[in-house]
Amino acid sequence: MSTSSSDLSAASANAHGKLKSSEGRQSRQRKAHSNVAHSPSQQDILLFLLAFRILNALTIRTFFQPDEYFQSLEPAWQMVFGENCGAWITWEWKNALRSAIHPAIFATIYYLTNLGVDMIRLTPATRAELLLAAPKLLQAFFAALGDYYTWQLAQRVFGHHSCQVWATLALTVLSPWQWFCSTRTLSNSLETTLTVAALYNWPWQWSLGDRGHARYDDRGLRKREDIADDAVDETTRLRRCLLLAALATILRPTNLLIWISVAAMTCLNMSSVWWYCGFARSPWKGSDMSTSSRSISFLRATTRERSTLFWESFLCGSTVLILSVFVDRFYYQFWTFPPLKFLYFNLVQSLSVFYGKNDWHYYLSQGFPLLLITALPFTLVGLYNGLLCTDSSITTLTRTILSQIATISCIVPTALSLISHKEVRFIYPLLPLLHILAAGPLIQFFAPSFIHAPRSRHIPPNALLKRLVLCFLILLNATIAIYTTTIHGRGVIDVLSYLRHQHETFYLSSQTHNPNRDPNSNMIANKNLTAAFLMPCHSTPWRSHLIHPGISAWALTCEPPLHLSAGEKASYIDEADAFYSDPLLWIRRNMSRQPPPPRAGVFTARDKQNQHRRLAERNDERKRAWPDYLIFFSAAEQIMDTALQGSGYSECWRGFNSHWHDDLRRRGDVVVWCLFPERKIKMDHKDGMVGLIHKAKRLLGCA
């Protein structure tokens, strides 16, 4: 009887425990559903990112790379406004090295903006501001899509609502490099967006060796585990991926390195390759391959998956290739294939070395640190974990994807290191992958500092220290982002705003009240502003920021030696280098014999000046006439003082550019000398103080 009583008691306790466990499970499920209900939707995230990147794009005031303008906006401007619009078309476009698809995208927004301006009949100044903002807003949209698909790819890797997903989004939003570069009109920025969007649609599940528990669609392809049955089918997703990948490769041929790596790791059983190379441990766990020396199978995807991948790659690649060929035919007016020419000029002729040669370890010592800044330590840990698969708590799919993107992040910089000319933006498409790798270590390091007893108000010292470190890293990121986008390198942008406003104030004053004017009819005699940029080549944007056709400007060039022998290339000096090697000699050889003398001012008749210029051009047509405005860096100011002593030029504007620069010729302020000292737009307080200090120094020096 006692035994029966004890059994009943045990059964009752067991039932009670199961009931409590069931209640606990239901409570956790309700809590999870509550969290999901209150979590932001995909649309909310996309709208936030779009607003964030628009703010980002409209607040950038600094210069980064010439390609931001000369490889996108200048050709786009020419497409819309014609060959005589004043756009600067560089040697790459004259030799058909670039695909016209990228500038064609911005040509579309230029055309639509200009069409709207003509319909509304806005003033030239308003037209200029809208044409300045239009490509920025378009690139902000592309940047927001890049951030969004980075977040989506993180969901694909870690699962929905995981902490790593939100850590990836935070890393992307708080990245100084993303704030600095993502909204710039570089082909690398669009390449990054296309790459991460394509990787989101890539069939990562085809890399899994375990096929027994997989779900298959009607075509015999393994389906994604995180997608509902009524979602987009695998073939459609694969086509999206391959179209985006092909477009990214057309824009930047080196993007092919990413897709060769991804395809190889999907189709080949890479664990076999690692075993064959002598590695004792497979980097991809969960493979169905035996580690027996007799088991060497190099195939991972199924036969149907491999054939589908091959066939769809051919179709999608051909489609994008045909589109590219016709766009290039329309732009260049002859049949050409720019990616092939690009590889020939840069690899066979090594003309890229003309623009700089870097150490073999550049991407390791400078590239990754510049891309990642404060996220670098977490990324290195993530790379280590991904390559060696040290985390056994994650799913096989997560481990596989992390391993593959870690491998890609090593293969691509290694391959690019074989090329002498290196730039950090060449590995920019890897940044979303690096943020995903960094998310796990970031959570592991900081998450425990935010978890403590709910009734305890005391925060452990170690947790408090980590919180302070996190705040410091965020503050450091914000400081770097603000400095690089609003302070460092802003003078070369501000000077174009100054010239544009000068033109609108003094050269367009007679046209602003004409409601029937043509905004492109400013090319009127004696109504043109002339300017010369005596700077290293491509130091400033060009027509995309000058805007007005009535601004006639020229600058020092740096065309590469395309058709010279190896010996002649070694001794070749471009125009910019020739100027800086001996400015006085260059001025005597290339400018009209005498600079304009001092004149009474702005109201003096321009006939004498025009006669002087026509006489100088008649004497030597190869020499340039002296312009209304001379623009140069303060590093050349002493030389210009000597060369133009006693002339009619005097300083009329000065703008801060940089505290430091790796190019000595570009250090200091941007200075403008003009023939019309009365034509000054009131500078802001900061620039005014800089000008007063400089004038005081000159007066003291003369004294």
PDB file of C-alpha atoms in Angstrom, residues 171-416:
ATOM      1  CA  LEU A 171      27.966  47.492 -37.758  1.00  0.00           C
ATOM      2  CA  THR A 172      26.761  48.602 -41.187  1.00  0.00           C
ATOM      3  CA  VAL A 173      24.967  51.726 -39.998  1.00  0.00           C
ATOM      4  CA  LEU A 174      27.768  52.795 -37.635  1.00  0.00           C
ATOM      5  CA  SER A 175      30.596  52.014 -40.060  1.00  0.00           C
ATOM      6  CA  PRO A 176      32.731  55.111 -40.783  1.00  0.00           C
ATOM      7  CA  TRP A 177      33.688  53.683 -44.162  1.00  0.00           C
ATOM      8  CA  GLN A 178      30.055  53.148 -45.122  1.00  0.00           C
ATOM      9  CA  TRP A 179      29.212  56.721 -44.134  1.00  0.00           C
ATOM     10  CA  PHE A 180      32.257  57.983 -46.017  1.00  0.00           C
ATOM     11  CA  CYS A 181      31.977  55.923 -49.212  1.00  0.00           C
ATOM     12  CA  SER A 182      28.617  54.220 -49.744  1.00  0.00           C
ATOM     13  CA  THR A 183      26.806  57.323 -51.059  1.00  0.00           C
ATOM     14  CA  ARG A 184      29.626  58.380 -53.379  1.00  0.00           C
ATOM     15  CA  THR A 185      29.072  57.760 -57.084  1.00  0.00           C
ATOM     16  CA  LEU A 186      31.929  55.274 -57.396  1.00  0.00           C
ATOM     17  CA  SER A 187      31.429  52.105 -59.411  1.00  0.00           C
ATOM     18  CA  ASN A 188      32.783  50.256 -56.360  1.00  0.00           C
ATOM     19  CA  SER A 189      29.830  51.485 -54.286  1.00  0.00           C
ATOM     20  CA  LEU A 190      27.288  50.139 -56.755  1.00  0.00           C
ATOM     21  CA  GLU A 191      29.382  46.975 -57.126  1.00  0.00           C
ATOM     22  CA  THR A 192      29.125  46.418 -53.373  1.00  0.00           C
ATOM     23  CA  THR A 193      25.335  46.733 -53.420  1.00  0.00           C
ATOM     24  CA  LEU A 194      24.989  44.392 -56.393  1.00  0.00           C
ATOM     25  CA  THR A 195      27.321  41.839 -54.799  1.00  0.00           C
ATOM     26  CA  VAL A 196      25.599  41.625 -51.418  1.00  0.00           C
ATOM     27  CA  ALA A 197      22.137  41.522 -53.042  1.00  0.00           C
ATOM     28  CA  ALA A 198      23.319  38.691 -55.282  1.00  0.00           C
ATOM     29  CA  LEU A 199      24.839  36.789 -52.357  1.00  0.00           C
ATOM     30  CA  TYR A 200      21.526  37.035 -50.501  1.00  0.00           C
ATOM     31  CA  ASN A 201      19.858  35.224 -53.409  1.00  0.00           C
ATOM     32  CA  TRP A 202      22.645  32.646 -53.775  1.00  0.00           C
ATOM     33  CA  PRO A 203      21.579  29.011 -53.035  1.00  0.00           C
ATOM     34  CA  TRP A 204      23.847  28.443 -50.047  1.00  0.00           C
ATOM     35  CA  GLN A 205      21.959  25.261 -49.136  1.00  0.00           C
ATOM     36  CA  TRP A 206      23.410  23.571 -52.216  1.00  0.00           C
ATOM     37  CA  SER A 207      26.765  23.514 -50.418  1.00  0.00           C
ATOM     38  CA  LEU A 208      25.461  21.163 -47.724  1.00  0.00           C
ATOM     39  CA  GLY A 209      26.569  17.588 -47.959  1.00  0.00           C
ATOM     40  CA  ASP A 210      23.542  16.226 -46.069  1.00  0.00           C
ATOM     41  CA  ARG A 211      20.835  15.760 -48.710  1.00  0.00           C
ATOM     42  CA  GLY A 212      18.604  13.341 -46.821  1.00  0.00           C
ATOM     43  CA  HIS A 213      16.761  15.954 -44.738  1.00  0.00           C
ATOM     44  CA  ALA A 214      16.551  18.628 -47.453  1.00  0.00           C
ATOM     45  CA  ARG A 215      13.339  19.876 -49.056  1.00  0.00           C
ATOM     46  CA  TYR A 216      13.165  19.785 -52.868  1.00  0.00           C
ATOM     47  CA  ASP A 217      11.092  21.825 -55.296  1.00  0.00           C
ATOM     48  CA  ASP A 218       9.386  20.594 -58.460  1.00  0.00           C
ATOM     49  CA  ARG A 219      12.639  20.840 -60.414  1.00  0.00           C
ATOM     50  CA  GLY A 220      14.625  18.738 -57.994  1.00  0.00           C
ATOM     51  CA  LEU A 221      16.507  21.672 -56.447  1.00  0.00           C
ATOM     52  CA  ARG A 222      17.075  21.929 -52.710  1.00  0.00           C
ATOM     53  CA  LYS A 223      14.963  24.693 -51.175  1.00  0.00           C
ATOM     54  CA  ARG A 224      15.937  27.255 -48.596  1.00  0.00           C
ATOM     55  CA  GLU A 225      15.054  26.188 -45.076  1.00  0.00           C
ATOM     56  CA  ASP A 226      13.975  29.666 -43.954  1.00  0.00           C
ATOM     57  CA  ILE A 227      11.538  30.383 -46.789  1.00  0.00           C
ATOM     58  CA  ALA A 228       7.858  29.448 -46.811  1.00  0.00           C
ATOM     59  CA  ASP A 229       6.436  27.123 -49.452  1.00  0.00           C
ATOM     60  CA  ASP A 230       4.664  29.961 -51.260  1.00  0.00           C
ATOM     61  CA  ALA A 231       7.824  32.066 -51.579  1.00  0.00           C
ATOM     62  CA  VAL A 232       9.858  32.675 -54.735  1.00  0.00           C
ATOM     63  CA  ASP A 233      11.143  29.458 -56.264  1.00  0.00           C
ATOM     64  CA  GLU A 234      14.847  28.615 -56.293  1.00  0.00           C
ATOM     65  CA  THR A 235      15.313  29.078 -60.040  1.00  0.00           C
ATOM     66  CA  THR A 236      13.955  32.623 -59.911  1.00  0.00           C
ATOM     67  CA  ARG A 237      16.204  33.465 -56.965  1.00  0.00           C
ATOM     68  CA  LEU A 238      19.182  32.005 -58.781  1.00  0.00           C
ATOM     69  CA  ARG A 239      18.427  34.122 -61.848  1.00  0.00           C
ATOM     70  CA  ARG A 240      18.233  37.253 -59.705  1.00  0.00           C
ATOM     71  CA  CYS A 241      21.582  36.366 -58.196  1.00  0.00           C
ATOM     72  CA  LEU A 242      23.295  35.672 -61.509  1.00  0.00           C
ATOM     73  CA  LEU A 243      21.926  38.797 -63.211  1.00  0.00           C
ATOM     74  CA  LEU A 244      23.183  40.988 -60.371  1.00  0.00           C
ATOM     75  CA  ALA A 245      26.524  39.172 -60.306  1.00  0.00           C
ATOM     76  CA  ALA A 246      26.954  39.578 -64.066  1.00  0.00           C
ATOM     77  CA  LEU A 247      26.168  43.288 -63.845  1.00  0.00           C
ATOM     78  CA  ALA A 248      28.685  43.732 -61.016  1.00  0.00           C
ATOM     79  CA  THR A 249      31.306  41.922 -63.094  1.00  0.00           C
ATOM     80  CA  ILE A 250      30.644  44.145 -66.111  1.00  0.00           C
ATOM     81  CA  LEU A 251      31.111  47.219 -63.904  1.00  0.00           C
ATOM     82  CA  ARG A 252      34.225  45.845 -62.197  1.00  0.00           C
ATOM     83  CA  PRO A 253      35.773  42.780 -63.899  1.00  0.00           C
ATOM     84  CA  THR A 254      37.659  41.873 -60.708  1.00  0.00           C
ATOM     85  CA  ASN A 255      34.287  41.064 -59.109  1.00  0.00           C
ATOM     86  CA  LEU A 256      34.532  37.781 -60.990  1.00  0.00           C
ATOM     87  CA  LEU A 257      36.949  36.584 -58.288  1.00  0.00           C
ATOM     88  CA  ILE A 258      34.096  36.468 -55.775  1.00  0.00           C
ATOM     89  CA  TRP A 259      31.839  34.426 -58.020  1.00  0.00           C
ATOM     90  CA  ILE A 260      34.495  31.960 -59.088  1.00  0.00           C
ATOM     91  CA  SER A 261      35.169  31.311 -55.401  1.00  0.00           C
ATOM     92  CA  VAL A 262      31.492  30.960 -54.483  1.00  0.00           C
ATOM     93  CA  ALA A 263      30.714  28.669 -57.415  1.00  0.00           C
ATOM     94  CA  ALA A 264      33.742  26.482 -56.709  1.00  0.00           C
ATOM     95  CA  MET A 265      32.791  26.029 -53.062  1.00  0.00           C
ATOM     96  CA  THR A 266      29.202  25.223 -54.022  1.00  0.00           C
ATOM     97  CA  CYS A 267      29.914  22.688 -56.744  1.00  0.00           C
ATOM     98  CA  LEU A 268      33.084  21.129 -55.324  1.00  0.00           C
ATOM     99  CA  ASN A 269      33.372  19.197 -52.088  1.00  0.00           C
ATOM    100  CA  MET A 270      35.945  21.561 -50.628  1.00  0.00           C
ATOM    101  CA  SER A 271      36.429  19.372 -47.572  1.00  0.00           C
ATOM    102  CA  SER A 272      37.961  16.798 -49.925  1.00  0.00           C
ATOM    103  CA  VAL A 273      40.255  19.437 -51.341  1.00  0.00           C
ATOM    104  CA  TRP A 274      41.415  20.463 -47.861  1.00  0.00           C
ATOM    105  CA  TRP A 275      42.011  16.802 -46.945  1.00  0.00           C
ATOM    106  CA  TYR A 276      43.926  16.284 -50.179  1.00  0.00           C
ATOM    107  CA  CYS A 277      46.149  19.292 -49.441  1.00  0.00           C
ATOM    108  CA  GLY A 278      47.135  17.735 -46.117  1.00  0.00           C
ATOM    109  CA  PHE A 279      44.806  19.487 -43.688  1.00  0.00           C
ATOM    110  CA  ALA A 280      43.767  17.198 -40.882  1.00  0.00           C
ATOM    111  CA  ARG A 281      40.559  19.107 -40.183  1.00  0.00           C
ATOM    112  CA  SER A 282      37.818  19.895 -42.653  1.00  0.00           C
ATOM    113  CA  PRO A 283      36.732  23.552 -42.633  1.00  0.00           C
ATOM    114  CA  TRP A 284      33.145  22.550 -43.388  1.00  0.00           C
ATOM    115  CA  LYS A 285      31.542  20.252 -40.869  1.00  0.00           C
ATOM    116  CA  GLY A 286      28.396  18.412 -41.709  1.00  0.00           C
ATOM    117  CA  SER A 287      29.756  17.082 -44.970  1.00  0.00           C
ATOM    118  CA  ASP A 288      28.722  13.635 -46.046  1.00  0.00           C
ATOM    119  CA  MET A 289      32.264  12.819 -47.121  1.00  0.00           C
ATOM    120  CA  SER A 290      34.182  10.267 -45.153  1.00  0.00           C
ATOM    121  CA  THR A 291      37.679  11.234 -44.098  1.00  0.00           C
ATOM    122  CA  SER A 292      38.918   7.879 -45.295  1.00  0.00           C
ATOM    123  CA  SER A 293      41.847   8.117 -47.665  1.00  0.00           C
ATOM    124  CA  ARG A 294      39.829   6.147 -50.199  1.00  0.00           C
ATOM    125  CA  SER A 295      36.941   8.652 -50.227  1.00  0.00           C
ATOM    126  CA  ILE A 296      37.821  11.546 -52.512  1.00  0.00           C
ATOM    127  CA  SER A 297      34.650  12.995 -54.053  1.00  0.00           C
ATOM    128  CA  PHE A 298      34.994  16.500 -55.450  1.00  0.00           C
ATOM    129  CA  LEU A 299      31.271  17.028 -56.102  1.00  0.00           C
ATOM    130  CA  ARG A 300      28.975  18.612 -53.505  1.00  0.00           C
ATOM    131  CA  ALA A 301      25.909  19.942 -55.355  1.00  0.00           C
ATOM    132  CA  THR A 302      23.588  17.458 -57.027  1.00  0.00           C
ATOM    133  CA  THR A 303      23.742  16.803 -60.755  1.00  0.00           C
ATOM    134  CA  ARG A 304      20.506  18.746 -61.281  1.00  0.00           C
ATOM    135  CA  GLU A 305      21.821  21.695 -59.247  1.00  0.00           C
ATOM    136  CA  ARG A 306      25.111  21.804 -61.140  1.00  0.00           C
ATOM    137  CA  SER A 307      23.407  21.678 -64.523  1.00  0.00           C
ATOM    138  CA  THR A 308      20.925  24.367 -63.450  1.00  0.00           C
ATOM    139  CA  LEU A 309      23.736  26.586 -62.201  1.00  0.00           C
ATOM    140  CA  PHE A 310      25.703  26.169 -65.425  1.00  0.00           C
ATOM    141  CA  TRP A 311      22.740  26.777 -67.722  1.00  0.00           C
ATOM    142  CA  GLU A 312      21.337  29.757 -65.808  1.00  0.00           C
ATOM    143  CA  SER A 313      24.814  31.303 -65.577  1.00  0.00           C
ATOM    144  CA  PHE A 314      25.098  31.086 -69.342  1.00  0.00           C
ATOM    145  CA  LEU A 315      21.661  32.632 -69.928  1.00  0.00           C
ATOM    146  CA  CYS A 316      21.958  35.432 -67.362  1.00  0.00           C
ATOM    147  CA  GLY A 317      25.550  36.215 -68.262  1.00  0.00           C
ATOM    148  CA  SER A 318      24.680  36.386 -71.959  1.00  0.00           C
ATOM    149  CA  THR A 319      21.722  38.670 -71.262  1.00  0.00           C
ATOM    150  CA  VAL A 320      23.793  41.186 -69.303  1.00  0.00           C
ATOM    151  CA  LEU A 321      26.635  40.915 -71.814  1.00  0.00           C
ATOM    152  CA  ILE A 322      24.337  41.718 -74.737  1.00  0.00           C
ATOM    153  CA  LEU A 323      22.868  44.659 -72.811  1.00  0.00           C
ATOM    154  CA  SER A 324      26.369  45.940 -72.064  1.00  0.00           C
ATOM    155  CA  VAL A 325      27.472  45.608 -75.694  1.00  0.00           C
ATOM    156  CA  PHE A 326      24.521  47.635 -76.975  1.00  0.00           C
ATOM    157  CA  VAL A 327      24.891  50.337 -74.308  1.00  0.00           C
ATOM    158  CA  ASP A 328      28.591  50.636 -75.154  1.00  0.00           C
ATOM    159  CA  ARG A 329      27.756  50.727 -78.862  1.00  0.00           C
ATOM    160  CA  PHE A 330      25.358  53.594 -78.238  1.00  0.00           C
ATOM    161  CA  TYR A 331      27.912  55.547 -76.188  1.00  0.00           C
ATOM    162  CA  TYR A 332      31.146  54.905 -78.104  1.00  0.00           C
ATOM    163  CA  GLN A 333      29.502  54.787 -81.553  1.00  0.00           C
ATOM    164  CA  PHE A 334      31.430  51.630 -82.454  1.00  0.00           C
ATOM    165  CA  TRP A 335      31.432  47.991 -81.354  1.00  0.00           C
ATOM    166  CA  THR A 336      33.717  47.332 -78.400  1.00  0.00           C
ATOM    167  CA  PHE A 337      34.090  45.186 -75.284  1.00  0.00           C
ATOM    168  CA  PRO A 338      35.463  47.382 -72.452  1.00  0.00           C
ATOM    169  CA  PRO A 339      36.145  44.646 -69.825  1.00  0.00           C
ATOM    170  CA  LEU A 340      38.634  42.966 -72.160  1.00  0.00           C
ATOM    171  CA  LYS A 341      40.367  46.264 -72.913  1.00  0.00           C
ATOM    172  CA  PHE A 342      40.380  47.101 -69.213  1.00  0.00           C
ATOM    173  CA  LEU A 343      42.236  43.896 -68.386  1.00  0.00           C
ATOM    174  CA  TYR A 344      44.630  44.384 -71.305  1.00  0.00           C
ATOM    175  CA  PHE A 345      45.620  47.936 -70.351  1.00  0.00           C
ATOM    176  CA  ASN A 346      45.907  47.254 -66.628  1.00  0.00           C
ATOM    177  CA  LEU A 347      47.431  43.774 -66.611  1.00  0.00           C
ATOM    178  CA  VAL A 348      49.292  43.379 -69.902  1.00  0.00           C
ATOM    179  CA  GLN A 349      50.515  46.962 -70.310  1.00  0.00           C
ATOM    180  CA  SER A 350      50.608  47.607 -66.521  1.00  0.00           C
ATOM    181  CA  LEU A 351      49.346  51.164 -66.975  1.00  0.00           C
ATOM    182  CA  SER A 352      47.712  51.024 -63.547  1.00  0.00           C
ATOM    183  CA  VAL A 353      51.226  51.310 -62.064  1.00  0.00           C
ATOM    184  CA  PHE A 354      51.315  54.829 -63.525  1.00  0.00           C
ATOM    185  CA  TYR A 355      48.807  55.825 -60.816  1.00  0.00           C
ATOM    186  CA  GLY A 356      50.679  54.231 -57.931  1.00  0.00           C
ATOM    187  CA  LYS A 357      52.424  51.074 -56.792  1.00  0.00           C
ATOM    188  CA  ASN A 358      51.806  49.526 -53.384  1.00  0.00           C
ATOM    189  CA  ASP A 359      53.431  46.922 -51.167  1.00  0.00           C
ATOM    190  CA  TRP A 360      52.290  43.313 -51.418  1.00  0.00           C
ATOM    191  CA  HIS A 361      50.767  43.490 -47.910  1.00  0.00           C
ATOM    192  CA  TYR A 362      48.717  46.637 -48.621  1.00  0.00           C
ATOM    193  CA  TYR A 363      45.298  45.015 -48.155  1.00  0.00           C
ATOM    194  CA  LEU A 364      46.392  43.336 -44.943  1.00  0.00           C
ATOM    195  CA  SER A 365      48.177  46.330 -43.413  1.00  0.00           C
ATOM    196  CA  GLN A 366      45.989  49.158 -44.764  1.00  0.00           C
ATOM    197  CA  GLY A 367      42.980  47.847 -46.681  1.00  0.00           C
ATOM    198  CA  PHE A 368      41.206  45.912 -43.930  1.00  0.00           C
ATOM    199  CA  PRO A 369      42.018  48.490 -41.191  1.00  0.00           C
ATOM    200  CA  LEU A 370      40.587  51.323 -43.309  1.00  0.00           C
ATOM    201  CA  LEU A 371      37.465  49.368 -44.189  1.00  0.00           C
ATOM    202  CA  LEU A 372      36.724  48.152 -40.673  1.00  0.00           C
ATOM    203  CA  ILE A 373      38.237  50.740 -38.277  1.00  0.00           C
ATOM    204  CA  THR A 374      36.907  49.751 -34.829  1.00  0.00           C
ATOM    205  CA  ALA A 375      35.339  46.509 -36.103  1.00  0.00           C
ATOM    206  CA  LEU A 376      38.741  45.107 -37.111  1.00  0.00           C
ATOM    207  CA  PRO A 377      39.402  43.026 -33.929  1.00  0.00           C
ATOM    208  CA  PHE A 378      35.973  41.392 -34.071  1.00  0.00           C
ATOM    209  CA  THR A 379      36.377  40.683 -37.784  1.00  0.00           C
ATOM    210  CA  LEU A 380      39.725  38.974 -37.255  1.00  0.00           C
ATOM    211  CA  VAL A 381      38.144  36.714 -34.631  1.00  0.00           C
ATOM    212  CA  GLY A 382      35.248  36.037 -36.999  1.00  0.00           C
ATOM    213  CA  LEU A 383      37.651  35.153 -39.815  1.00  0.00           C
ATOM    214  CA  TYR A 384      39.488  32.732 -37.537  1.00  0.00           C
ATOM    215  CA  ASN A 385      36.259  31.103 -36.368  1.00  0.00           C
ATOM    216  CA  GLY A 386      34.926  30.901 -39.905  1.00  0.00           C
ATOM    217  CA  LEU A 387      38.014  29.322 -41.409  1.00  0.00           C
ATOM    218  CA  LEU A 388      38.470  26.745 -38.634  1.00  0.00           C
ATOM    219  CA  CYS A 389      34.800  26.221 -37.745  1.00  0.00           C
ATOM    220  CA  THR A 390      35.468  26.495 -34.017  1.00  0.00           C
ATOM    221  CA  ASP A 391      31.821  27.169 -33.054  1.00  0.00           C
ATOM    222  CA  SER A 392      29.936  23.883 -32.700  1.00  0.00           C
ATOM    223  CA  SER A 393      26.777  25.519 -31.316  1.00  0.00           C
ATOM    224  CA  ILE A 394      25.564  26.869 -34.664  1.00  0.00           C
ATOM    225  CA  THR A 395      23.729  25.006 -37.407  1.00  0.00           C
ATOM    226  CA  THR A 396      25.474  23.285 -40.286  1.00  0.00           C
ATOM    227  CA  LEU A 397      24.127  25.828 -42.784  1.00  0.00           C
ATOM    228  CA  THR A 398      25.350  28.769 -40.690  1.00  0.00           C
ATOM    229  CA  ARG A 399      28.736  27.164 -40.266  1.00  0.00           C
ATOM    230  CA  THR A 400      28.952  26.480 -43.998  1.00  0.00           C
ATOM    231  CA  ILE A 401      28.080  30.041 -45.029  1.00  0.00           C
ATOM    232  CA  LEU A 402      30.456  31.608 -42.491  1.00  0.00           C
ATOM    233  CA  SER A 403      33.235  29.318 -43.666  1.00  0.00           C
ATOM    234  CA  GLN A 404      32.665  30.205 -47.291  1.00  0.00           C
ATOM    235  CA  ILE A 405      32.485  33.966 -46.820  1.00  0.00           C
ATOM    236  CA  ALA A 406      35.600  33.809 -44.635  1.00  0.00           C
ATOM    237  CA  THR A 407      37.370  31.950 -47.426  1.00  0.00           C
ATOM    238  CA  ILE A 408      36.190  34.505 -49.999  1.00  0.00           C
ATOM    239  CA  SER A 409      37.442  37.322 -47.756  1.00  0.00           C
ATOM    240  CA  CYS A 410      40.905  35.753 -47.897  1.00  0.00           C
ATOM    241  CA  ILE A 411      41.000  34.676 -51.553  1.00  0.00           C
ATOM    242  CA  VAL A 412      39.993  38.005 -53.105  1.00  0.00           C
ATOM    243  CA  PRO A 413      42.604  40.232 -51.357  1.00  0.00           C
ATOM    244  CA  THR A 414      45.263  37.592 -52.006  1.00  0.00           C
ATOM    245  CA  ALA A 415      44.501  37.585 -55.729  1.00  0.00           C
ATOM    246  CA  LEU A 416      44.316  41.391 -55.925  1.00  0.00           C
TER     247      LEU A 416
END
